[in-house]
Coordinates of C-alpha atoms in Angstrom, one line a residue:
X129 CA 40.8 9.2 -1.8
X130 CA 38.9 12.1 -2.3
X131 CA 39.8 15.6 -1.4
X132 CA 36.1 15.9 0.3
X133 CA 36.1 15.8 4.1
X134 CA 32.7 14.0 3.8
X135 CA 30.9 12.4 0.9
X136 CA 27.5 14.6 2.1
X137 CA 29.1 17.7 3.7
X138 CA 26.2 19.4 5.5
X139 CA 25.8 23.0 6.6
X140 CA 24.0 24.0 9.4
X141 CA 20.4 25.0 8.4
X142 CA 19.6 27.6 11.1
X143 CA 22.8 29.6 10.1
X144 CA 21.8 30.0 6.4
X145 CA 18.8 32.1 7.2
X146 CA 17.1 30.1 4.4
X147 CA 13.4 29.0 5.1
X148 CA 12.9 25.2 4.2
X149 CA 10.0 25.9 2.1
X150 CA 9.0 25.1 -1.5
X151 CA 10.0 28.5 -2.8
X152 CA 13.4 28.1 -1.3
X153 CA 14.0 24.9 -2.9
X154 CA 13.0 26.0 -6.2
X155 CA 15.2 29.2 -5.9
X156 CA 18.1 27.1 -4.6
X157 CA 18.0 24.7 -7.5
X158 CA 17.5 27.5 -9.9
X159 CA 20.8 29.0 -8.8
X160 CA 22.4 25.6 -9.3
X161 CA 21.0 24.5 -12.6
X162 CA 23.3 25.5 -15.0
X163 CA 26.2 24.0 -13.1
X164 CA 24.0 20.9 -12.8
X165 CA 23.3 20.6 -16.3
X166 CA 27.0 21.0 -17.6
X167 CA 28.2 18.8 -14.8
X168 CA 25.5 16.1 -16.2
X169 CA 26.6 16.7 -19.6
X170 CA 30.2 16.2 -18.5
X171 CA 29.5 12.8 -17.3
X172 CA 29.3 14.0 -13.8
X173 CA 26.9 11.6 -11.8
X174 CA 27.5 8.7 -14.4
X175 CA 28.3 6.0 -11.8
X176 CA 25.8 6.8 -9.3
X177 CA 23.1 7.4 -12.1
X178 CA 24.0 4.0 -13.1
X179 CA 24.0 2.6 -9.6
X180 CA 20.3 3.4 -9.1
X181 CA 19.0 4.3 -12.4
X182 CA 19.5 1.1 -13.9
X183 CA 17.4 -0.3 -11.0
X184 CA 14.6 1.9 -11.4
X185 CA 14.3 1.1 -15.3
X186 CA 14.7 -2.3 -14.4
X187 CA 11.4 -1.8 -12.0
X188 CA 9.5 -0.2 -14.5
X189 CA 10.0 -2.5 -17.2
X190 CA 8.6 -2.7 -20.0
X191 CA 8.4 1.1 -20.7
X192 CA 7.3 0.8 -24.4
X193 CA 4.1 2.6 -24.9
X194 CA 3.5 3.5 -21.1
X195 CA 2.4 7.0 -20.0
X196 CA 5.6 8.0 -17.5
X197 CA 5.5 10.7 -15.1
X198 CA 8.9 12.1 -14.1
X199 CA 8.8 13.7 -10.6
X200 CA 11.5 16.1 -10.2
X201 CA 13.1 15.6 -13.7
X202 CA 15.5 18.5 -13.4
X203 CA 17.4 19.1 -16.5
X204 CA 15.4 15.9 -17.9
X205 CA 18.3 13.4 -18.0
X206 CA 16.3 10.3 -17.0
X207 CA 13.0 11.7 -19.1
X208 CA 15.3 11.2 -22.0
X209 CA 16.5 8.0 -21.0
X210 CA 12.7 6.9 -20.5
X211 CA 11.6 8.4 -24.0
X212 CA 14.5 6.5 -25.4
X213 CA 12.9 3.2 -24.1
X214 CA 9.8 3.9 -25.8
X215 CA 7.7 5.8 -22.8
X216 CA 5.4 8.7 -23.5
X217 CA 7.0 10.9 -20.7
X218 CA 5.7 14.0 -19.0
X219 CA 8.5 15.7 -16.6
X220 CA 7.8 18.0 -13.5
X221 CA 10.2 19.8 -11.9
X222 CA 10.0 22.8 -9.5
X223 CA 13.0 24.4 -10.7
X224 CA 11.9 26.9 -13.8
X225 CA 15.6 27.4 -14.7
X226 CA 15.8 23.4 -14.7
X227 CA 13.0 23.0 -17.1
X228 CA 14.1 25.8 -19.3
X229 CA 17.1 23.6 -19.6
X230 CA 15.3 20.6 -20.3
X231 CA 13.2 22.3 -22.8
X232 CA 16.2 23.5 -24.9
X233 CA 17.3 19.7 -25.0
X234 CA 14.2 18.6 -25.7
X235 CA 13.8 20.8 -29.0
X236 CA 17.2 19.7 -30.2
X237 CA 16.6 15.8 -29.7
X238 CA 12.6 16.2 -30.6
X239 CA 11.4 13.0 -28.4
X240 CA 8.3 14.0 -27.8
X241 CA 8.6 14.9 -23.9
X242 CA 6.5 17.1 -22.0
X243 CA 8.3 19.2 -19.6
X244 CA 6.2 21.3 -17.0
X245 CA 7.6 23.9 -14.5
X246 CA 5.4 23.5 -11.1
X247 CA 5.6 22.1 -7.7
X248 CA 4.0 18.4 -7.9
X249 CA 2.4 18.9 -4.8
X250 CA 0.0 21.7 -6.7
X251 CA -0.5 19.3 -9.5
X252 CA -4.0 18.0 -8.6
X253 CA -5.6 18.9 -11.5
X254 CA -3.4 18.1 -14.3
X255 CA -5.6 16.7 -16.8
X256 CA -4.4 12.9 -17.7
X257 CA -3.4 10.0 -16.0
X258 CA -0.4 8.0 -16.0
X259 CA 0.6 4.4 -16.1
X260 CA 3.6 4.8 -13.8
X261 CA 5.6 7.7 -12.3
X262 CA 9.5 7.8 -11.0
X263 CA 11.0 10.3 -8.9
X264 CA 14.7 9.8 -8.8
X265 CA 16.3 11.7 -5.8
X266 CA 13.6 14.2 -5.7
X267 CA 11.5 13.2 -2.6
X268 CA 14.3 14.1 -0.3
X269 CA 14.2 17.6 -1.6
X270 CA 10.5 18.1 -1.1
X271 CA 9.3 19.9 1.8
X272 CA 6.0 18.1 1.7
X273 CA 6.8 14.6 0.5
X274 CA 3.4 13.6 1.8
X275 CA 1.3 15.9 -0.8
X276 CA 3.9 15.0 -3.2
X277 CA 3.0 11.3 -2.8
X278 CA -0.7 11.8 -2.6
X279 CA -0.7 13.8 -6.2
X280 CA 1.3 11.2 -7.8
X281 CA -1.1 8.5 -6.5
X282 CA -4.1 11.0 -7.8
X283 CA -2.4 10.9 -11.3
X284 CA -1.7 7.3 -11.7
X285 CA -4.5 4.9 -13.1
X286 CA -5.6 2.1 -11.1
X287 CA -2.5 -0.4 -10.4
X288 CA 0.1 2.2 -11.7
X289 CA 3.4 1.9 -10.4
X290 CA 5.7 4.4 -8.6
X291 CA 9.2 3.9 -8.3
X292 CA 11.3 6.5 -6.2
X293 CA 15.0 6.5 -4.8
X294 CA 16.1 8.5 -1.8
X295 CA 19.1 8.2 0.1
X296 CA 19.3 5.3 2.7
X297 CA 17.6 6.9 5.6
X298 CA 19.8 4.7 7.9
X299 CA 23.5 4.9 6.1
X300 CA 23.3 8.4 4.3
X301 CA 21.5 10.2 6.8
X302 CA 22.8 14.2 7.6
X303 CA 26.1 14.0 9.1
X304 CA 27.2 10.8 8.1
X305 CA 30.4 10.5 5.8
X306 CA 34.2 9.6 5.7
X307 CA 36.0 10.7 8.4
X308 CA 39.7 10.7 8.3
X309 CA 42.2 9.1 10.7
X310 CA 46.0 8.6 11.0
X311 CA 45.3 4.9 10.1
X312 CA 42.4 4.8 7.5
X313 CA 39.5 6.5 6.7
X314 CA 36.1 5.4 7.9
X315 CA 32.1 5.8 7.1
X316 CA 30.7 7.3 10.1
X317 CA 27.2 7.1 10.8
X318 CA 25.0 7.7 14.1
X319 CA 21.6 6.0 15.2
X320 CA 20.7 9.7 16.5
X321 CA 21.2 11.2 13.2
X322 CA 18.6 8.6 11.8
X323 CA 15.9 9.2 14.4
X324 CA 16.1 13.1 14.1
X325 CA 13.6 14.2 11.3
X326 CA 14.8 17.6 9.7
X327 CA 15.5 19.7 6.9
X328 CA 19.4 20.3 6.3
X329 CA 21.3 21.9 3.9
X330 CA 23.8 20.1 1.8
X331 CA 26.8 21.5 -0.1
X332 CA 26.8 19.0 -3.0
X333 CA 29.6 18.0 -5.5
X334 CA 28.3 16.0 -8.3
X335 CA 30.6 13.2 -8.7
X336 CA 33.0 13.4 -11.8
X337 CA 33.5 17.4 -11.4
X338 CA 36.0 19.4 -9.2
X339 CA 34.0 22.1 -7.6
X340 CA 30.9 22.1 -5.4
X341 CA 27.5 23.5 -6.7
X342 CA 27.1 27.1 -6.4
X343 CA 24.7 26.9 -3.7
X344 CA 23.6 24.6 -1.0
X345 CA 20.4 22.5 -1.3
X346 CA 17.9 21.1 1.1
X347 CA 17.9 17.6 2.0
X348 CA 14.5 16.8 4.2
X349 CA 15.7 13.7 6.1
X350 CA 13.0 11.3 6.7
X351 CA 12.7 8.0 8.5
X352 CA 12.0 4.5 6.7
X353 CA 8.7 4.5 8.6
X354 CA 7.6 7.9 7.2
X355 CA 8.0 6.9 3.9
X356 CA 6.2 3.9 4.3
X357 CA 3.2 5.8 6.2
X358 CA 3.0 8.2 3.4
X359 CA 2.8 5.6 0.7
X360 CA 0.1 3.6 3.1
X361 CA -2.0 7.4 3.2
X362 CA -1.8 7.4 -0.2
X363 CA -3.3 3.8 -1.0
X364 CA 0.0 2.4 -2.1
X365 CA 1.1 -0.7 -1.6
X366 CA 4.9 -1.7 -1.4
X367 CA 6.1 -4.1 -4.4
X368 CA 9.7 -4.1 -3.7
X369 CA 12.8 -2.5 -1.8
X370 CA 16.4 -2.7 -2.9
X371 CA 19.2 -1.2 -1.1
X372 CA 21.9 -0.2 -3.3
X373 CA 25.6 -0.4 -2.6
X374 CA 28.4 0.8 -5.0
X375 CA 30.2 -2.1 -6.9
X376 CA 33.9 -1.8 -5.9
X377 CA 34.9 -1.6 -9.7
X378 CA 32.8 1.4 -10.2
X379 CA 32.8 3.4 -6.9
X380 CA 34.1 6.6 -7.0
X381 CA 36.9 6.8 -3.9
X382 CA 34.6 8.8 -1.8
X383 CA 31.8 6.1 -1.8
X384 CA 31.6 3.0 0.6
X385 CA 30.8 0.0 -1.2
X386 CA 29.9 -2.2 2.0
X387 CA 27.1 0.1 3.1
X388 CA 23.6 0.9 0.9
X389 CA 23.9 4.6 0.6
X390 CA 20.7 4.5 -1.7
X391 CA 17.1 3.0 -1.2
X392 CA 15.1 2.2 -4.2
X393 CA 11.2 1.6 -3.6
X394 CA 8.6 0.2 -6.0
X395 CA 4.8 0.5 -5.0
X396 CA 1.9 0.1 -6.7
X397 CA -1.4 2.2 -6.5
X398 CA -4.5 0.0 -4.6
X399 CA -8.1 0.2 -5.6
X400 CA -9.8 2.7 -3.4

């Protein structure tokens, strides 16, 4: 078993003194950017990236020639994977430090990816449209996910596809995680945690590395019905939902294999 007390260790948001707004989200990810990029380069997150990343790319296939918006692109790992699959990629992230790292790697690899440092919720006036958009574990970091989804809809062509990944709201709600007993550990979650929508700070350790990120990051927990309403309000129709469990042969020791910890949603933009 892992030495971690919980898979998703949660800090008390009120005790932190950090306001759960977009500026704070950007600042916290700026603090974590170098450590995150180093962990990714060293293979950290490889298992969980494969768990939901493969599903995202299957839902977006075929990608060759498509104009793809990567929302919350971070250091650009999934943007580069999409470019390798033939997509023309624009990556957006609120963290200027993450985008700086992504641009440096783009200069090295020259895949034709455009990276923009900005809050997606403020990009209504981006002068282009996209065939598809993906938001891989980024909507959960956004204080105004409803506005973000609305902007994504405005940037997609008619019938454009939007695929996103979040923690499964039921089984990976704040507070859930491994609990140790004298007999054997078990994955604890409580229905009360699911119903309480709130921002929390999670102190997070990328899989494959030995220490936590320097700073906690915000996780804005939302119920399934909330995401459904956001999509409906922005004229999206849900096409497919996949609940992702870890394969026993691939799962790191701190990850349960009988519960889906990730939710992958494919939606299509309706004609208004």
